[in-house]
Short mmCIF file of C-alpha atoms and ligand atoms in Angstrom, two decimals:
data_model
loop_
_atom_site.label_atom_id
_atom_site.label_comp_id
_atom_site.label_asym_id
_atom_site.label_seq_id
_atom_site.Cartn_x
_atom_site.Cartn_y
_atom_site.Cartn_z
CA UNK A 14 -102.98 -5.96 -52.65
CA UNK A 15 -103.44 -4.51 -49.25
CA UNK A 16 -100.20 -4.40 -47.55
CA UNK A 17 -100.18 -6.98 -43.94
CA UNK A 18 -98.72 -4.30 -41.55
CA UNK A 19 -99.28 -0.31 -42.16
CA UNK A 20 -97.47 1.59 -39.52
CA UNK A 21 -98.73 5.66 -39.56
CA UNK A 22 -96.61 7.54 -37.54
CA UNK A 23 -95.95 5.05 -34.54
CA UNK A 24 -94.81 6.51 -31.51
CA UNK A 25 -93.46 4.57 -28.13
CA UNK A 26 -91.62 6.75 -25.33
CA UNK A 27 -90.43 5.27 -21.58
CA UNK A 28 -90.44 7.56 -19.14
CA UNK A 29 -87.95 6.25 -16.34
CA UNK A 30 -86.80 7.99 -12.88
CA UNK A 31 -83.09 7.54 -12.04
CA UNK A 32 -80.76 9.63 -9.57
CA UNK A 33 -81.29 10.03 -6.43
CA UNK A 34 -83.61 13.36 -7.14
CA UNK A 35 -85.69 10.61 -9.15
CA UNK A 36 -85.70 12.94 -12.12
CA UNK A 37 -87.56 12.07 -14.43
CA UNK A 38 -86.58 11.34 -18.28
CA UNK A 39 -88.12 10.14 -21.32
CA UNK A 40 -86.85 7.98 -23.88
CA UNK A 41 -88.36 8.15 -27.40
CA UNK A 42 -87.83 4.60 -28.12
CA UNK A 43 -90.28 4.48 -31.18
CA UNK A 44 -90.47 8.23 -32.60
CA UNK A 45 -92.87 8.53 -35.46
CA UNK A 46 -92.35 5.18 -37.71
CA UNK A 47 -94.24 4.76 -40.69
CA UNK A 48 -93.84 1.85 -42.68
CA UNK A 49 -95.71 -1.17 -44.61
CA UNK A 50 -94.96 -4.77 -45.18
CA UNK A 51 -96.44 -6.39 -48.23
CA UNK A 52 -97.88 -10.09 -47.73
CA UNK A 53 -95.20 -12.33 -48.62
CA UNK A 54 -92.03 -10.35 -48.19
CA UNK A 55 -88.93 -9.95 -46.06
CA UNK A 56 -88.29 -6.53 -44.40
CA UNK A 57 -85.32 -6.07 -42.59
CA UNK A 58 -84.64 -3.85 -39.66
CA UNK A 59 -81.59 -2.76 -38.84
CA UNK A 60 -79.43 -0.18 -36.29
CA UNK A 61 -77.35 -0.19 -33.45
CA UNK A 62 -78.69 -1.62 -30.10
CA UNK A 63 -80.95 0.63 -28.17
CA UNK A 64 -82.04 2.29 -31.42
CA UNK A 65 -85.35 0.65 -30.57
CA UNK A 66 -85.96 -2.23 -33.02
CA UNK A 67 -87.20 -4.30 -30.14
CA UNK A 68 -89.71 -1.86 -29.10
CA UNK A 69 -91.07 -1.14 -32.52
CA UNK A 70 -91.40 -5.37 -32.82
CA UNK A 71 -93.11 -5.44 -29.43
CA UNK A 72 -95.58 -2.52 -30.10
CA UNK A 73 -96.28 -3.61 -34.06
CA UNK A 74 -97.95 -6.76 -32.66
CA UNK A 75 -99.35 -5.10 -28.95
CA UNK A 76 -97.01 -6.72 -26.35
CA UNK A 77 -96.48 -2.91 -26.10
CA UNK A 78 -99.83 -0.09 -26.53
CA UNK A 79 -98.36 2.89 -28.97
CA UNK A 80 -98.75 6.37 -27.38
CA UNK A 81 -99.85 7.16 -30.52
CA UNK A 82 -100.28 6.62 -34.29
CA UNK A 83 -102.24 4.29 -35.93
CA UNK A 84 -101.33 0.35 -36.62
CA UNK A 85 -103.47 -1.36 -39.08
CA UNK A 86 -103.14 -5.12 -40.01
CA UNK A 87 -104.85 -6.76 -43.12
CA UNK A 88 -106.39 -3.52 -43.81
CA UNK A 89 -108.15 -2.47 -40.63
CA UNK A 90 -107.32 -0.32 -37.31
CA UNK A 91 -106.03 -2.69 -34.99
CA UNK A 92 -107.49 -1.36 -31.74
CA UNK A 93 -105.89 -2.72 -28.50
CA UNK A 94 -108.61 -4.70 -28.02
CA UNK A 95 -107.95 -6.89 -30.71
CA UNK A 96 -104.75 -7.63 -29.50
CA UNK A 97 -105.09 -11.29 -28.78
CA UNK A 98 -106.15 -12.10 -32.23
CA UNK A 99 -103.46 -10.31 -33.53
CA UNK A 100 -100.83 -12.27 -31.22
CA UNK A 101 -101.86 -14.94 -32.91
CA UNK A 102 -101.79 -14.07 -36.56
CA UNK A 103 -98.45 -11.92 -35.41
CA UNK A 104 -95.44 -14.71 -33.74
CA UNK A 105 -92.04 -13.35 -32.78
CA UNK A 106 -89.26 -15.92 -32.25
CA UNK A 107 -87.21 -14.36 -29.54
CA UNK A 108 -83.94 -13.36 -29.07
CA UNK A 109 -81.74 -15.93 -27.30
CA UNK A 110 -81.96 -19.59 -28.20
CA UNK A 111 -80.94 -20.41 -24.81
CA UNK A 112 -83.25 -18.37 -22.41
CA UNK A 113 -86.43 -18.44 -24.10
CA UNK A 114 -87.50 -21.80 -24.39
CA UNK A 115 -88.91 -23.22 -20.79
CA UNK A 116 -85.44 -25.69 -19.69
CA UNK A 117 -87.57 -28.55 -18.14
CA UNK A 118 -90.39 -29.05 -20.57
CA UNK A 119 -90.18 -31.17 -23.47
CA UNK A 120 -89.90 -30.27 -26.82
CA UNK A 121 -93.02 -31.98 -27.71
CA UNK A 122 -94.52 -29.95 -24.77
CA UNK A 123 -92.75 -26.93 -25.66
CA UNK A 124 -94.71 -26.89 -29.62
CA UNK A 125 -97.62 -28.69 -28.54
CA UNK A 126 -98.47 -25.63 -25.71
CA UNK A 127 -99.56 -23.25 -28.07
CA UNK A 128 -102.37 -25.75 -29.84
CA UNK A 129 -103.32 -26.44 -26.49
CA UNK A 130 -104.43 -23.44 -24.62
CA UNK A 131 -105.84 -22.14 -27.97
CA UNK A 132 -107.83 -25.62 -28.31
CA UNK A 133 -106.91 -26.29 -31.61
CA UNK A 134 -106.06 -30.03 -31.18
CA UNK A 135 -105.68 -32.74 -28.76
CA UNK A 136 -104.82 -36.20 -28.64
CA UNK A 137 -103.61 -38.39 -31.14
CA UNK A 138 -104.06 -35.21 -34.33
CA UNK A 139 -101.99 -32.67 -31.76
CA UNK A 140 -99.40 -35.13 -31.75
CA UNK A 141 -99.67 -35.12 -35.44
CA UNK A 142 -99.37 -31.89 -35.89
CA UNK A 143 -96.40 -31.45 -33.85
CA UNK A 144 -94.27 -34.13 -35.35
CA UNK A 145 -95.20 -32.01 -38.60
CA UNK A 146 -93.64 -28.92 -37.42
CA UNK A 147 -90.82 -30.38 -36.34
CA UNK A 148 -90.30 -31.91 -39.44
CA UNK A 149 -91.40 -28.33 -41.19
CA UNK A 150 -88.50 -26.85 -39.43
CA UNK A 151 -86.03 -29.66 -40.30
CA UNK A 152 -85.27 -31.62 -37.30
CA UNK A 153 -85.31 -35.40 -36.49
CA UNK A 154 -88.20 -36.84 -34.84
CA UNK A 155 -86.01 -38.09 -31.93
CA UNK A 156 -85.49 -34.07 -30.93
CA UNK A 157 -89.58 -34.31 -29.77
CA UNK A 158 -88.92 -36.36 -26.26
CA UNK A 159 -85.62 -34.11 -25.38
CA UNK A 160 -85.13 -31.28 -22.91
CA UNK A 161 -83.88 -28.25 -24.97
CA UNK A 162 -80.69 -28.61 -22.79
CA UNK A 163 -79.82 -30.92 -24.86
CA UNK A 164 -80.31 -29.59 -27.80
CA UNK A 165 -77.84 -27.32 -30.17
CA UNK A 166 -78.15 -23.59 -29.97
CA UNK A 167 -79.14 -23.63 -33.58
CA UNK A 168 -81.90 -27.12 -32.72
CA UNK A 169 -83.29 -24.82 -30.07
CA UNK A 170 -83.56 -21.89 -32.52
CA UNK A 171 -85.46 -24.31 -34.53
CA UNK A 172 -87.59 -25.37 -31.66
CA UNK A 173 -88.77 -21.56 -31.37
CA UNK A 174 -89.77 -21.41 -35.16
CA UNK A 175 -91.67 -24.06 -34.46
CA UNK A 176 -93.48 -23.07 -31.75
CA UNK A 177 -93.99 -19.77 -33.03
CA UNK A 178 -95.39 -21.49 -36.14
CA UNK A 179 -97.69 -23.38 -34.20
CA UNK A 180 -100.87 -21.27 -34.42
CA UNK A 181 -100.29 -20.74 -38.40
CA UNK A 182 -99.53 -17.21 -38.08
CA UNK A 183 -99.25 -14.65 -41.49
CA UNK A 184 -96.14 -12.56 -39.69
CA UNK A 185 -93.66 -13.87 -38.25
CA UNK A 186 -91.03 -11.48 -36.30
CA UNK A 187 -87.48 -12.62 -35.75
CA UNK A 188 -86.11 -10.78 -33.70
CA UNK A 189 -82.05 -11.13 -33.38
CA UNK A 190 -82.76 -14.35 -33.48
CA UNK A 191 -79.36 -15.84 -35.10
CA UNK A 192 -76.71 -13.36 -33.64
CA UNK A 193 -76.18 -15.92 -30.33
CA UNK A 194 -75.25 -18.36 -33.48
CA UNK A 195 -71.94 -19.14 -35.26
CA UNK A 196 -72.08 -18.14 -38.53
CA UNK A 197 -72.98 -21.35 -40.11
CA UNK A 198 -75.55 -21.92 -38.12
CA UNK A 199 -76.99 -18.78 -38.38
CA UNK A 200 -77.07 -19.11 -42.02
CA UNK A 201 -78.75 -22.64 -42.03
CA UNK A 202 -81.59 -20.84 -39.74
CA UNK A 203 -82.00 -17.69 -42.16
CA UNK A 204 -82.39 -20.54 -45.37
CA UNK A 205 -85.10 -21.94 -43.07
CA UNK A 206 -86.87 -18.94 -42.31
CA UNK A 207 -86.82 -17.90 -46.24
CA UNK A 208 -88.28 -21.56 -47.23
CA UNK A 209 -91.15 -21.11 -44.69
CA UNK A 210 -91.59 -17.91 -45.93
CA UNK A 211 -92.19 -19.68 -49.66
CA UNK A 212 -93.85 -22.90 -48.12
CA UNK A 213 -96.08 -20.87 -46.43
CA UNK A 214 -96.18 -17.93 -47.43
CA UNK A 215 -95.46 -15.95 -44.37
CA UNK A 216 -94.44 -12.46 -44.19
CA UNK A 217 -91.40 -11.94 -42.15
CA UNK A 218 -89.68 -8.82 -40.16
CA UNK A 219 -86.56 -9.99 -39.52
CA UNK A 220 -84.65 -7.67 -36.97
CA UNK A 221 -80.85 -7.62 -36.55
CA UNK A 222 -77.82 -4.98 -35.79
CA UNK A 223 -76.15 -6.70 -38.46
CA UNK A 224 -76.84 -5.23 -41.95
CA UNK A 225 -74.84 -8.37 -43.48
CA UNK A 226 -77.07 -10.41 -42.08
CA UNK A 227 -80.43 -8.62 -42.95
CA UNK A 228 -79.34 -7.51 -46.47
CA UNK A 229 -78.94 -11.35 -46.76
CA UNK A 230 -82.57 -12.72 -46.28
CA UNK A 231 -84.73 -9.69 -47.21
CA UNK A 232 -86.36 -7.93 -49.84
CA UNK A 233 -86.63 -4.38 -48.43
CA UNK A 234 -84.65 -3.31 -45.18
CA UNK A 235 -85.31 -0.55 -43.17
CA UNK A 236 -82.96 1.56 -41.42
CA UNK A 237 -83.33 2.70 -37.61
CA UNK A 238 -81.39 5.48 -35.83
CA UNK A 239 -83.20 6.66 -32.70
CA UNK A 240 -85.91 5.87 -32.75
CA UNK A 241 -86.90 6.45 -36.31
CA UNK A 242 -86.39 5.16 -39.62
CA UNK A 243 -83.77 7.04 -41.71
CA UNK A 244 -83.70 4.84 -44.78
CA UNK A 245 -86.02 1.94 -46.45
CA UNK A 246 -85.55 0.50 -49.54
CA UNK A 247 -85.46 -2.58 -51.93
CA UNK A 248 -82.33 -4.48 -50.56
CA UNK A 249 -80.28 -4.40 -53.87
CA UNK A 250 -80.75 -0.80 -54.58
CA UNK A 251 -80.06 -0.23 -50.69
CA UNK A 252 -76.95 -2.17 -51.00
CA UNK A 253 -75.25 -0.59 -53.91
CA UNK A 254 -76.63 2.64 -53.21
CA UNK A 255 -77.41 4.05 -50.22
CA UNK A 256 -79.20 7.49 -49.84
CA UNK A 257 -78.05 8.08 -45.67
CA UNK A 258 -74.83 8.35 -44.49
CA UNK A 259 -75.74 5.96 -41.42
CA UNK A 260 -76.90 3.13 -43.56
CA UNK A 261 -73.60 3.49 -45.37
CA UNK A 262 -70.89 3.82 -42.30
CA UNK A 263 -73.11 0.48 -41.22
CA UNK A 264 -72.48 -1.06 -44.77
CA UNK A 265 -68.69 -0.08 -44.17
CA UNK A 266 -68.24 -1.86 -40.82
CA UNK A 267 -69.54 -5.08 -41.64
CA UNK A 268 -65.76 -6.51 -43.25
CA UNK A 269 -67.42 -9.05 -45.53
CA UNK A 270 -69.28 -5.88 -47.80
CA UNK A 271 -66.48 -3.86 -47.77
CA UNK A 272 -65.63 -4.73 -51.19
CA UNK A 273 -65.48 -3.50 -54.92
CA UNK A 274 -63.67 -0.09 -53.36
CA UNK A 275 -66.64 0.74 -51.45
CA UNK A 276 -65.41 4.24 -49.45
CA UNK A 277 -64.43 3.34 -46.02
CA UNK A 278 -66.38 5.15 -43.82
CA UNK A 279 -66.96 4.32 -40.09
CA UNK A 280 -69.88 4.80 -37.96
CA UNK A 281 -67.78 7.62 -35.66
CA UNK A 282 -68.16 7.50 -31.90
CA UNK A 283 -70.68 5.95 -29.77
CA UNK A 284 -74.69 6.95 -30.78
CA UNK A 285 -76.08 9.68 -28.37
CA UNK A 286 -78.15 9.15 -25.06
CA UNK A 287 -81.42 8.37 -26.28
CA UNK A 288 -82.72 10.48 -23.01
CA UNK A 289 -81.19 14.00 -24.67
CA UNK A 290 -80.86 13.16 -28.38
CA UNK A 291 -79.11 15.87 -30.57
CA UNK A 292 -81.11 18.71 -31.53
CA UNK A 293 -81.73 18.86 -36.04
CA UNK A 294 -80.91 15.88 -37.70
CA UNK A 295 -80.03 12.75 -34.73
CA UNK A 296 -77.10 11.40 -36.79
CA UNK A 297 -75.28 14.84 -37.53
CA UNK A 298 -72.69 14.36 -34.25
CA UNK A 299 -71.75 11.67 -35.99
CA UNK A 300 -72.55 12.53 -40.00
CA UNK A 301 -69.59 12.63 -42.24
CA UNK A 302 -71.74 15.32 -44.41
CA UNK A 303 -73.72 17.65 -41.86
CA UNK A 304 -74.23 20.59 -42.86
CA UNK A 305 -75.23 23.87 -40.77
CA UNK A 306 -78.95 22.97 -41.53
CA UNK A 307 -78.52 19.47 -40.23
CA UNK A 308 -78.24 20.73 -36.63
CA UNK A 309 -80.74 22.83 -36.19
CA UNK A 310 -83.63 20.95 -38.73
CA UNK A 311 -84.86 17.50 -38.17
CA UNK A 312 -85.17 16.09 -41.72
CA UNK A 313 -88.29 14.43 -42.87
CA UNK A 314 -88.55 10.88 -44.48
CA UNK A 315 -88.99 11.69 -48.24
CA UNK A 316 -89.34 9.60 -51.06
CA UNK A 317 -86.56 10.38 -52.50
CA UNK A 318 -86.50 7.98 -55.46
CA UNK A 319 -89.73 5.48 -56.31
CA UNK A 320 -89.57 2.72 -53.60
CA UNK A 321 -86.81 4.60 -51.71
CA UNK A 322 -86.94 6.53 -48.49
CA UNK A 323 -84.20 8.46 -46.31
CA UNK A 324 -84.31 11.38 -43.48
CA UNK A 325 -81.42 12.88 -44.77
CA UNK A 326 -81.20 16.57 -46.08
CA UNK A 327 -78.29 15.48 -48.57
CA UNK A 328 -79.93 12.19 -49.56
CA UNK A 329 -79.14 12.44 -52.69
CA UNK A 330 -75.58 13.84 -53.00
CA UNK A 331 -74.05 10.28 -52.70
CA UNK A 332 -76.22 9.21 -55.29
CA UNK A 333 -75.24 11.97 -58.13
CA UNK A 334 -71.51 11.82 -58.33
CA UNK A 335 -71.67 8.55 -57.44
CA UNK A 336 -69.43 8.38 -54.80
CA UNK A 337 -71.43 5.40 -53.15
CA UNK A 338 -72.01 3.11 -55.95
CA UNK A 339 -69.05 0.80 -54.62
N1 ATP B 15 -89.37 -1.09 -20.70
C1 ATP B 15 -88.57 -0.07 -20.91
N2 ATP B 15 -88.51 0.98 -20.04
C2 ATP B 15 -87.70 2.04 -20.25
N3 ATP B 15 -86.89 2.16 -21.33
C3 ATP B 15 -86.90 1.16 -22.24
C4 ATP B 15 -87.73 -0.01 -22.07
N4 ATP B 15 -87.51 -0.84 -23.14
C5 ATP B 15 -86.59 -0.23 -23.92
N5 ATP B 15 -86.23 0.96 -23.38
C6 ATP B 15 -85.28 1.93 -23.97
O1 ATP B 15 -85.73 2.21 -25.29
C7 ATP B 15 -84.65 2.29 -26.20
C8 ATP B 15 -84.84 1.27 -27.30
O2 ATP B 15 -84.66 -0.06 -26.78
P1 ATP B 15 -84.85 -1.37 -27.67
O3 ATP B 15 -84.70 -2.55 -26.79
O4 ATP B 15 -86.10 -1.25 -28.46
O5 ATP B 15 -83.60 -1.27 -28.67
P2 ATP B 15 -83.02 -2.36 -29.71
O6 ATP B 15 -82.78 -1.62 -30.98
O7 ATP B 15 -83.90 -3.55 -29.75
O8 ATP B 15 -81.62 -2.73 -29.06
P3 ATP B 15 -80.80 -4.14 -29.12
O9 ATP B 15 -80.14 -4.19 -30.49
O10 ATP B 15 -79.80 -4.00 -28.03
O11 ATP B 15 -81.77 -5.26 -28.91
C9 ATP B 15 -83.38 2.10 -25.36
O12 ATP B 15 -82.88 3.37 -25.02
C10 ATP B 15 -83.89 1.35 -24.15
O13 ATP B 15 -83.07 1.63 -23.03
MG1 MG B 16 -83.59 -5.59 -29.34
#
């Protein structure tokens, strides 16, 4: 089956003056990413903030034009052109439960405001219809004539889905959208988004710095480290054996999988300035295993094993001995 998303070699760089020379410097926020979702799965992305997940979300569905690369959803280019049609097949639910929904509309208002400036229903079957997604996403019917200040961070969360699913979209993008949640909470929402995913069969890209979090609801994560992807991977293979040394210090530091005498390995130091990233391989300041060819040579995303990617020149060395199988 054609694949939803295809991602070939996606770039995104900011260029940004600062100082009082106003030099100018350029941030490669997006750096090459290739990558596919199949229809119906969960792909996780994960890395540490300012590794660019939001930027890759923003340009995959053309709140942001690539510099270059080619995006193609369904099966075909998506020129920028088309980028209104693909807003609507492609929702994201937003960050922060508490800035992103409008504070003195109505909830009803607040779901119903997508079907409206689209035209897709009015009167007495748009009311219909939003009563249904509320009910989709599991609140009480009472929640439709409140202000989301008073509503729960996670009802408000809920609110979003709703919204976003609205327009009956194919993707849906959630981006960090649990980590202003306490922990139950933010696994009641990730049960929800997996049962819409079913009902409906959505496809989701679910991004988070928390690889606890995203090794929880997806199939397939990928792995982000300036700007590019340096591992991708079924979830459970991922998990119990990881082929880069930054997917593994990020396994490490999350205290509920450090289990089963998994090594202990942290993610050392802070990552670089995106503005002068490391020459070679980005990671190798910090890389447990760098070698001499890891500083001067960028590594390549390989498949390294069927279904399994890394941009590692030792991918494989924690795999043989099995150092990393926990
Ligand atoms: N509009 C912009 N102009 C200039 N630089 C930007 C812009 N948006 C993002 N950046 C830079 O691009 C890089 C990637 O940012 P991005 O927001 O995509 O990261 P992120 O992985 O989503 O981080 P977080 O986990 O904190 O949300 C960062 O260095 C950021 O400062
Ligand atoms: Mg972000």
């Amino acid at each position: 089956m054609t694949p939803i998303l295809e991602l070939d070699d996606v770039r995104k760089h900011y260029t940004t003056r600062s100082g009082l020379a106003r030099r100018t410097s350029s941030v490669r926020a997006v750096d090459g990413v290739s990558l596919r979702l199949e229809r119906g799965e969960t792909l996780g992305l994960v890395g540490e903030s300012g590794c660019g997940k939001s930027t890759l979300a923003r340009t995959l569905v053309l709140l942001e034009k690539p510099d270059s690369g080619e995006i193609r959803f369904d099966g075909r280019p998506v020129a920028v052109t088309d980028a209104a049609s693909l807003r609507r097949d492609a929702q994201i639910v937003f960050q922060d439960p508490y800035t992103s929904l409008p504070p003195h509309m109505k909830v009803r208002r607040i779901i119903a405001e997508p079907l409206m400036i689209h035209r897709i229903a009015s009167g007495a079957e748009l009311r219909a219809r939003v009563d249904e997604l509320i009910a989709d996403v599991g609140l009480p019917g009472t929640v439709a004539d409140k202000l989301p200040g008073q509503l729960s961070g996670g009802q408000r969360q809920r609110v979003s889905i709703a919204r976003a699913l609205a327009l009956e979209p194919s993707l849906l993008i959630a981006d960090e959208s649990v980590s202003a949640l306490d922990v139950s909470v933010q696994a009641q929402i990730l049960n929800l988004l997996n049962g819409l995913r079913e009902r409906h069969g959505l496809t989701l890209l679910f991004v988070s710095h928390d690889i606890g979090v995203v090794t929880y609801v997806s199939q397939r994560i990928a792995v982000m480290y300036l700007g590019k992807i340096v591992e991708m991977g079924p979830t459970a293979d991922v998990y119990g054996n990881a082929l880069h040394p930054y997917t593994r210090a990020l396994m490490a530091a999350v205290p509920s999988m450090e289990h089963r005498g998994r090594e202990r390995i942290e993610v050392r130091g802070d990552p670089p300035d995106p503005r002068h990233p490391p020459p070679g391989c980005a990671y190798h300041p910090r890389c447990p295993i760098a070698q001499d060819i890891c500083r001067v040579e960028s590594p390549p995303v390989r498949e390294w094993l069927p279904g399994r990617h890394a941009a590692c020149h030792f991918a494989l060395d924690g795999v043989s001995d099995g150092r990393n199988t926990g």
